[in-house]
XYZ file of C-alpha atoms in Angstrom:
400
model
C -8.351 61.452 4.272
C -11.923 62.630 3.941
C -14.675 60.017 3.980
C -17.225 62.308 2.336
C -16.885 60.389 -0.926
C -17.521 56.977 0.621
C -20.195 55.067 -1.228
C -21.360 58.133 -3.149
C -18.852 58.731 -5.944
C -19.782 58.026 -9.525
C -17.883 54.997 -10.773
C -14.655 55.799 -12.615
C -13.276 52.795 -14.474
C -9.486 52.903 -14.849
C -8.604 49.260 -15.496
C -8.603 49.387 -19.302
C -5.323 47.445 -19.492
C -7.343 44.474 -18.222
C -10.398 45.049 -20.403
C -12.243 48.018 -21.855
C -15.458 49.368 -20.366
C -17.885 50.531 -21.525
C -17.789 48.746 -24.873
C -17.909 50.710 -28.105
C -21.294 51.738 -29.425
C -23.027 48.998 -31.404
C -21.071 46.062 -29.974
C -23.727 44.700 -27.646
C -26.445 45.302 -30.233
C -24.513 43.411 -32.934
C -23.932 40.452 -30.634
C -27.580 40.326 -29.583
C -28.761 40.643 -33.181
C -26.642 37.664 -34.192
C -27.879 35.552 -31.292
C -31.537 36.462 -31.885
C -31.725 36.663 -35.678
C -29.070 34.235 -36.933
C -27.327 31.987 -34.405
C -25.882 29.607 -37.007
C -22.367 28.247 -37.512
C -20.474 29.159 -40.695
C -19.238 26.547 -43.181
C -21.587 23.882 -41.779
C -24.564 24.278 -44.067
C -25.723 26.045 -47.172
C -28.842 27.512 -45.618
C -29.272 31.269 -45.375
C -28.340 31.725 -41.710
C -25.149 29.695 -42.099
C -24.157 31.859 -45.034
C -24.881 34.971 -42.958
C -22.612 33.688 -40.189
C -19.921 32.961 -42.746
C -20.220 36.493 -44.101
C -19.679 37.952 -40.623
C -16.508 35.896 -40.224
C -15.232 36.705 -43.716
C -15.886 40.443 -43.461
C -14.326 40.769 -40.004
C -11.285 38.764 -41.042
C -10.849 40.956 -44.114
C -11.213 44.158 -42.079
C -8.605 43.014 -39.565
C -6.234 42.059 -42.381
C -6.649 45.540 -43.881
C -6.028 47.272 -40.565
C -2.945 45.141 -39.928
C -1.683 45.645 -43.498
C -1.467 41.856 -43.725
C -0.498 40.199 -46.990
C -3.829 38.382 -47.237
C -6.882 37.698 -45.081
C -5.757 34.053 -44.802
C -2.958 35.318 -42.528
C -5.550 36.146 -39.849
C -6.960 33.277 -37.770
C -9.568 33.684 -35.049
C -8.796 32.376 -31.576
C -10.827 32.278 -28.369
C -8.570 34.833 -26.692
C -5.141 36.420 -26.929
C -3.709 33.877 -24.478
C -4.812 31.071 -26.771
C -3.467 32.924 -29.813
C -0.047 33.266 -28.197
C -0.045 29.589 -27.205
C -0.924 28.644 -30.775
C 1.948 30.772 -32.062
C 4.607 29.548 -29.636
C 3.704 25.900 -29.227
C 2.747 25.616 -32.861
C 6.148 26.786 -34.053
C 8.829 25.918 -31.498
C 10.200 22.383 -31.768
C 12.203 20.365 -29.273
C 15.820 21.543 -29.134
C 15.057 25.033 -30.429
C 16.016 28.130 -28.486
C 13.653 31.006 -27.640
C 14.424 34.526 -26.423
C 11.886 36.705 -24.618
C 11.930 40.003 -22.769
C 11.319 40.392 -19.047
C 8.389 42.720 -19.801
C 6.330 39.896 -21.319
C 2.947 38.837 -19.987
C 2.622 35.308 -18.612
C 0.611 34.498 -21.745
C 3.958 34.594 -23.548
C 6.350 33.361 -20.878
C 4.414 30.326 -19.684
C 3.912 28.863 -23.179
C 7.641 29.340 -23.800
C 8.506 27.496 -20.597
C 6.129 24.706 -21.637
C 7.475 24.487 -25.188
C 11.225 24.310 -24.561
C 13.924 24.132 -21.906
C 16.182 26.279 -24.076
C 15.264 29.904 -23.431
C 16.736 33.213 -22.340
C 14.718 35.939 -20.606
C 16.419 39.285 -21.194
C 16.092 41.942 -18.488
C 14.769 45.435 -19.152
C 16.251 48.586 -17.625
C 14.936 50.278 -14.475
C 12.407 52.252 -16.522
C 10.958 49.088 -18.030
C 12.493 49.563 -21.482
C 14.124 46.827 -23.529
C 17.406 47.284 -25.388
C 17.656 45.577 -28.772
C 21.369 44.874 -28.460
C 20.782 42.982 -25.213
C 18.265 40.757 -26.961
C 20.391 40.159 -30.044
C 23.376 39.260 -27.866
C 21.509 36.127 -26.740
C 20.986 34.766 -30.267
C 22.628 31.413 -30.955
C 22.586 28.851 -33.746
C 19.478 27.156 -32.357
C 17.445 30.336 -31.814
C 14.059 29.929 -33.472
C 11.839 32.631 -31.974
C 12.189 36.008 -30.264
C 9.205 37.431 -28.368
C 8.852 41.136 -27.636
C 5.616 42.715 -26.516
C 4.475 45.847 -28.325
C 3.786 47.654 -25.043
C 4.081 46.747 -21.380
C 0.841 46.260 -19.479
C 2.569 47.533 -16.319
C 4.089 50.804 -17.590
C 2.508 51.500 -20.998
C 5.944 51.840 -22.592
C 6.096 50.852 -26.266
C 9.007 48.512 -26.882
C 11.410 48.639 -29.886
C 9.740 45.892 -31.917
C 10.488 47.512 -35.280
C 14.180 47.912 -34.424
C 14.385 44.326 -33.190
C 12.816 43.028 -36.401
C 15.335 44.994 -38.467
C 18.213 43.475 -36.504
C 16.749 39.981 -36.899
C 16.355 40.527 -40.644
C 20.086 41.189 -40.893
C 20.840 38.044 -38.913
C 18.492 35.957 -41.062
C 20.344 36.994 -44.197
C 23.342 35.090 -42.825
C 21.355 32.042 -41.698
C 20.127 29.070 -43.781
C 16.441 28.750 -44.644
C 15.830 26.092 -42.004
C 17.235 28.276 -39.198
C 15.438 31.556 -39.780
C 14.488 33.470 -36.625
C 10.840 34.428 -36.182
C 9.697 37.536 -34.270
C 6.514 37.252 -32.193
C 4.710 40.372 -30.973
C 2.020 40.483 -28.292
C -0.080 43.534 -29.242
C -2.744 43.034 -26.571
C -2.196 46.492 -25.095
C -1.780 48.466 -28.312
C -4.189 47.124 -30.920
C -7.017 49.643 -31.142
C -5.022 52.325 -29.345
C -1.946 52.723 -31.560
C -1.274 51.851 -35.220
C -0.336 48.177 -35.546
C 1.073 47.445 -39.006
C 2.725 44.045 -39.317
C 4.663 45.139 -42.386
C 6.065 48.219 -40.676
C 6.830 46.263 -37.501
C 8.497 43.499 -39.513
C 7.048 40.687 -37.391
C 6.018 37.221 -38.509
C 3.575 36.504 -35.672
C 1.287 38.972 -33.883
C -1.658 38.461 -31.549
C -4.306 40.796 -30.142
C -7.780 40.527 -28.568
C -11.032 42.344 -29.265
C -11.824 43.365 -25.700
C -9.105 45.931 -24.940
C -8.246 48.820 -27.270
C -10.921 47.842 -29.780
C -13.660 48.138 -27.178
C -15.096 44.814 -28.345
C -16.193 41.685 -26.488
C -14.062 39.181 -24.650
C -13.722 35.622 -25.912
C -12.266 36.425 -29.337
C -8.806 37.362 -30.631
C -6.698 36.990 -33.743
C -3.325 35.528 -34.570
C -1.501 36.952 -37.582
C 0.819 34.451 -39.281
C 3.196 35.571 -42.041
C 2.780 33.624 -45.320
C 6.239 32.074 -44.973
C 4.998 30.197 -41.892
C 1.708 28.929 -43.306
C 3.102 25.516 -44.107
C 5.141 25.312 -40.907
C 2.965 26.243 -37.945
C 1.185 23.275 -36.380
C -2.334 23.246 -34.907
C -2.345 23.346 -31.127
C -5.799 21.739 -30.976
C -7.261 19.102 -33.266
C -10.928 18.914 -34.137
C -13.715 19.791 -36.508
C -13.036 22.743 -38.743
C -15.862 22.873 -41.248
C -13.279 23.008 -44.035
C -12.694 19.322 -44.817
C -14.882 16.890 -42.900
C -13.564 13.755 -44.643
C -9.911 14.204 -43.703
C -8.583 12.539 -40.552
C -6.177 15.418 -39.985
C -6.533 19.165 -39.682
C -6.466 21.194 -42.908
C -3.010 22.336 -43.941
C -4.176 25.670 -45.326
C -4.453 28.870 -43.314
C -6.519 29.946 -41.549
C -8.498 26.708 -41.268
C -5.560 24.766 -39.842
C -5.647 26.971 -36.737
C -9.421 27.222 -36.308
C -10.804 23.964 -34.876
C -14.255 23.778 -33.357
C -17.239 26.098 -33.420
C -16.331 29.772 -33.618
C -17.643 32.418 -31.231
C -19.583 34.169 -33.994
C -21.468 36.428 -31.596
C -18.142 37.839 -30.379
C -16.878 38.186 -33.950
C -20.068 40.124 -34.792
C -19.378 42.411 -31.835
C -15.783 42.899 -32.970
C -16.970 43.748 -36.462
C -19.193 46.469 -35.010
C -16.347 47.811 -32.859
C -14.005 48.346 -35.825
C -16.459 49.127 -38.607
C -15.347 52.776 -38.817
C -11.652 51.943 -39.006
C -9.580 52.441 -42.121
C -6.578 50.400 -43.303
C -3.030 50.409 -42.011
C -1.600 53.626 -40.620
C -4.973 55.379 -41.029
C -6.720 53.111 -38.549
C -8.417 54.316 -35.396
C -5.180 53.888 -33.479
C -3.617 56.744 -35.421
C -6.533 59.016 -34.538
C -6.248 58.325 -30.815
C -2.453 58.133 -30.457
C -1.921 61.842 -29.824
C -4.682 62.062 -27.219
C -3.426 58.960 -25.449
C 0.096 60.369 -25.274
C -1.249 63.560 -23.707
C -3.158 61.510 -21.152
C -0.044 59.444 -20.428
C 2.022 62.549 -19.674
C -0.765 64.110 -17.583
C -1.189 60.924 -15.559
C 2.518 60.381 -14.906
C 3.279 64.025 -14.143
C 0.323 64.294 -11.798
C 1.252 61.160 -9.884
C 4.952 62.060 -9.815
C 4.100 65.321 -8.045
C 2.629 63.488 -5.040
C 4.830 63.093 -1.964
C 4.866 59.667 -0.390
C 4.361 57.491 -3.463
C 6.605 56.225 -6.229
C 5.651 56.031 -9.875
C 7.540 52.996 -11.171
C 8.955 52.900 -14.675
C 9.046 55.650 -17.264
C 6.224 57.387 -19.080
C 5.039 55.528 -22.160
C 2.846 56.117 -25.181
C -0.116 54.535 -23.418
C -1.745 56.144 -20.350
C -0.820 53.354 -17.949
C 0.934 54.082 -14.653
C 1.965 51.798 -11.816
C 2.481 53.243 -8.353
C 3.863 52.051 -5.030
C 2.694 53.505 -1.688
C 5.486 51.783 0.206
C 5.322 49.281 3.082
C 2.613 51.176 4.987
C -0.030 50.460 2.349
C 0.022 47.291 0.218
C -1.308 47.652 -3.338
C -4.387 45.532 -2.614
C -5.365 47.802 0.296
C -4.742 50.946 -1.751
C -6.948 49.645 -4.571
C -9.689 48.808 -2.066
C -9.582 52.360 -0.680
C -9.763 53.858 -4.172
C -12.815 51.715 -4.830
C -14.648 52.177 -1.526
C -13.846 55.814 -0.737
C -13.487 57.300 -4.216
C -15.417 55.038 -6.592
C -12.335 54.418 -8.748
C -11.629 50.995 -10.266
C -7.925 50.115 -10.549
C -5.947 46.892 -10.389
C -3.470 45.765 -7.738
C -0.822 43.057 -7.918
C 1.694 41.806 -10.452
C -0.588 42.092 -13.516
C 0.483 38.664 -14.838
C 3.922 40.065 -15.657
C 6.091 39.071 -12.708
C 9.506 39.432 -14.376
C 9.293 43.187 -14.964
C 8.785 43.845 -11.257
C 12.344 42.736 -10.542
C 13.643 45.651 -12.604
C 11.098 48.057 -11.143
C 11.854 46.999 -7.554
C 8.270 45.987 -6.827
C 8.701 42.222 -6.739
C 7.596 41.911 -3.095
C 3.998 43.101 -3.489
C 3.466 44.457 -6.997
C 1.861 47.801 -7.791
C -1.378 49.690 -8.090
C -1.973 50.046 -11.831
C -4.018 52.910 -13.247
C -4.864 52.410 -16.916
C -6.919 54.746 -19.095
C -8.905 54.061 -22.257
C -10.748 55.779 -25.082
C -13.457 57.087 -22.772
C -11.063 58.554 -20.176
C -10.988 62.351 -19.929
C -8.463 64.796 -18.519
C -10.904 65.399 -15.659
C -10.883 61.662 -14.900
C -7.097 61.703 -14.685
C -7.164 64.698 -12.363
C -9.720 62.908 -10.199
C -7.577 59.811 -9.672
C -4.451 61.912 -9.072
C -6.321 63.865 -6.376
C -7.563 60.627 -4.803
C -4.056 59.161 -4.705
C -2.775 62.414 -3.174
C -5.382 62.206 -0.397
C -4.465 58.613 0.372
C -0.740 59.442 0.431
C -1.345 62.434 2.717
C -3.297 60.251 5.151
C -0.293 57.952 5.515
C 1.898 60.821 6.651
C -0.464 62.180 9.314
């Protein structure tokens, strides 16, 4: 392996599945403008700056509702991150004695809240490519099943999972179940929102969470939780506190979204998110639709390029998102491979289990995890070729 690149390569960021970088144009400026020119909290005063803060929240909530094709903007609550949003969804809905089903491709932000909420759960295995089968999930349904969680796309492989098909199967089951035993479908859209169209009506889900900082190219520290209107009177607040909606009451508001929004909001992050999505349209015409074709091309180019390299293994199948996980074998642990890509080639990738330990059992990488290469909106075909060439050089050096 040549060391001519050491310390001199221009940085190539390929860890977009963790967080996007650089952020979309206008995000930093919008956040700074709020902090410098406004800085107030919404719903806590009738002065001009407080009203301006409230307008930022209202407009961003409405825009997200339009993009999601939500029934109403009240279905969209702001949370301090996607992990928190998923905790609010799971622990706010699942009661003692209720059964939950989840896929083995889920992030720990889904699995750990499930384990904390109930002892009655089934984790359904994916196939060796990392794909879930709807019939396997449905086969685990029982009388006490309350919630089924299926991520929109794996953060390890980029494969989009059959959420729409699962929701259709659950709808049929719910038609045979009483009103107090309806099954709810939860979707973690952390990897897809901003990259692919995410329409809650088309997906048929009742709960869906996503952050600003990944596909949207927005800031960290803010996310949303979509809650279907049928659950507005059912879901319980995970955290109690001030809401700015009803200061006299000794309990949280019962109405959405206020019941799920305690404390002071991160308005600067919401302002940044508003800037990131200001050019989006509603529903299937959102920015995700515009980028989907390009992302699929990048996914194929990345997987085919890596698959052509002797001495490594690309784990899982090719997905709709340009995410690929690779294994160099016992001679080079993922952490060492990532360090070489950084030091010798100036390429940022992630090594490890990517907070999704269960999927590695199916992929055969449970001992040390993988090197994950994940592209974003700013990634070019030349960038993909560059990382493929770097991986090829590392693999060749192992066989010398």
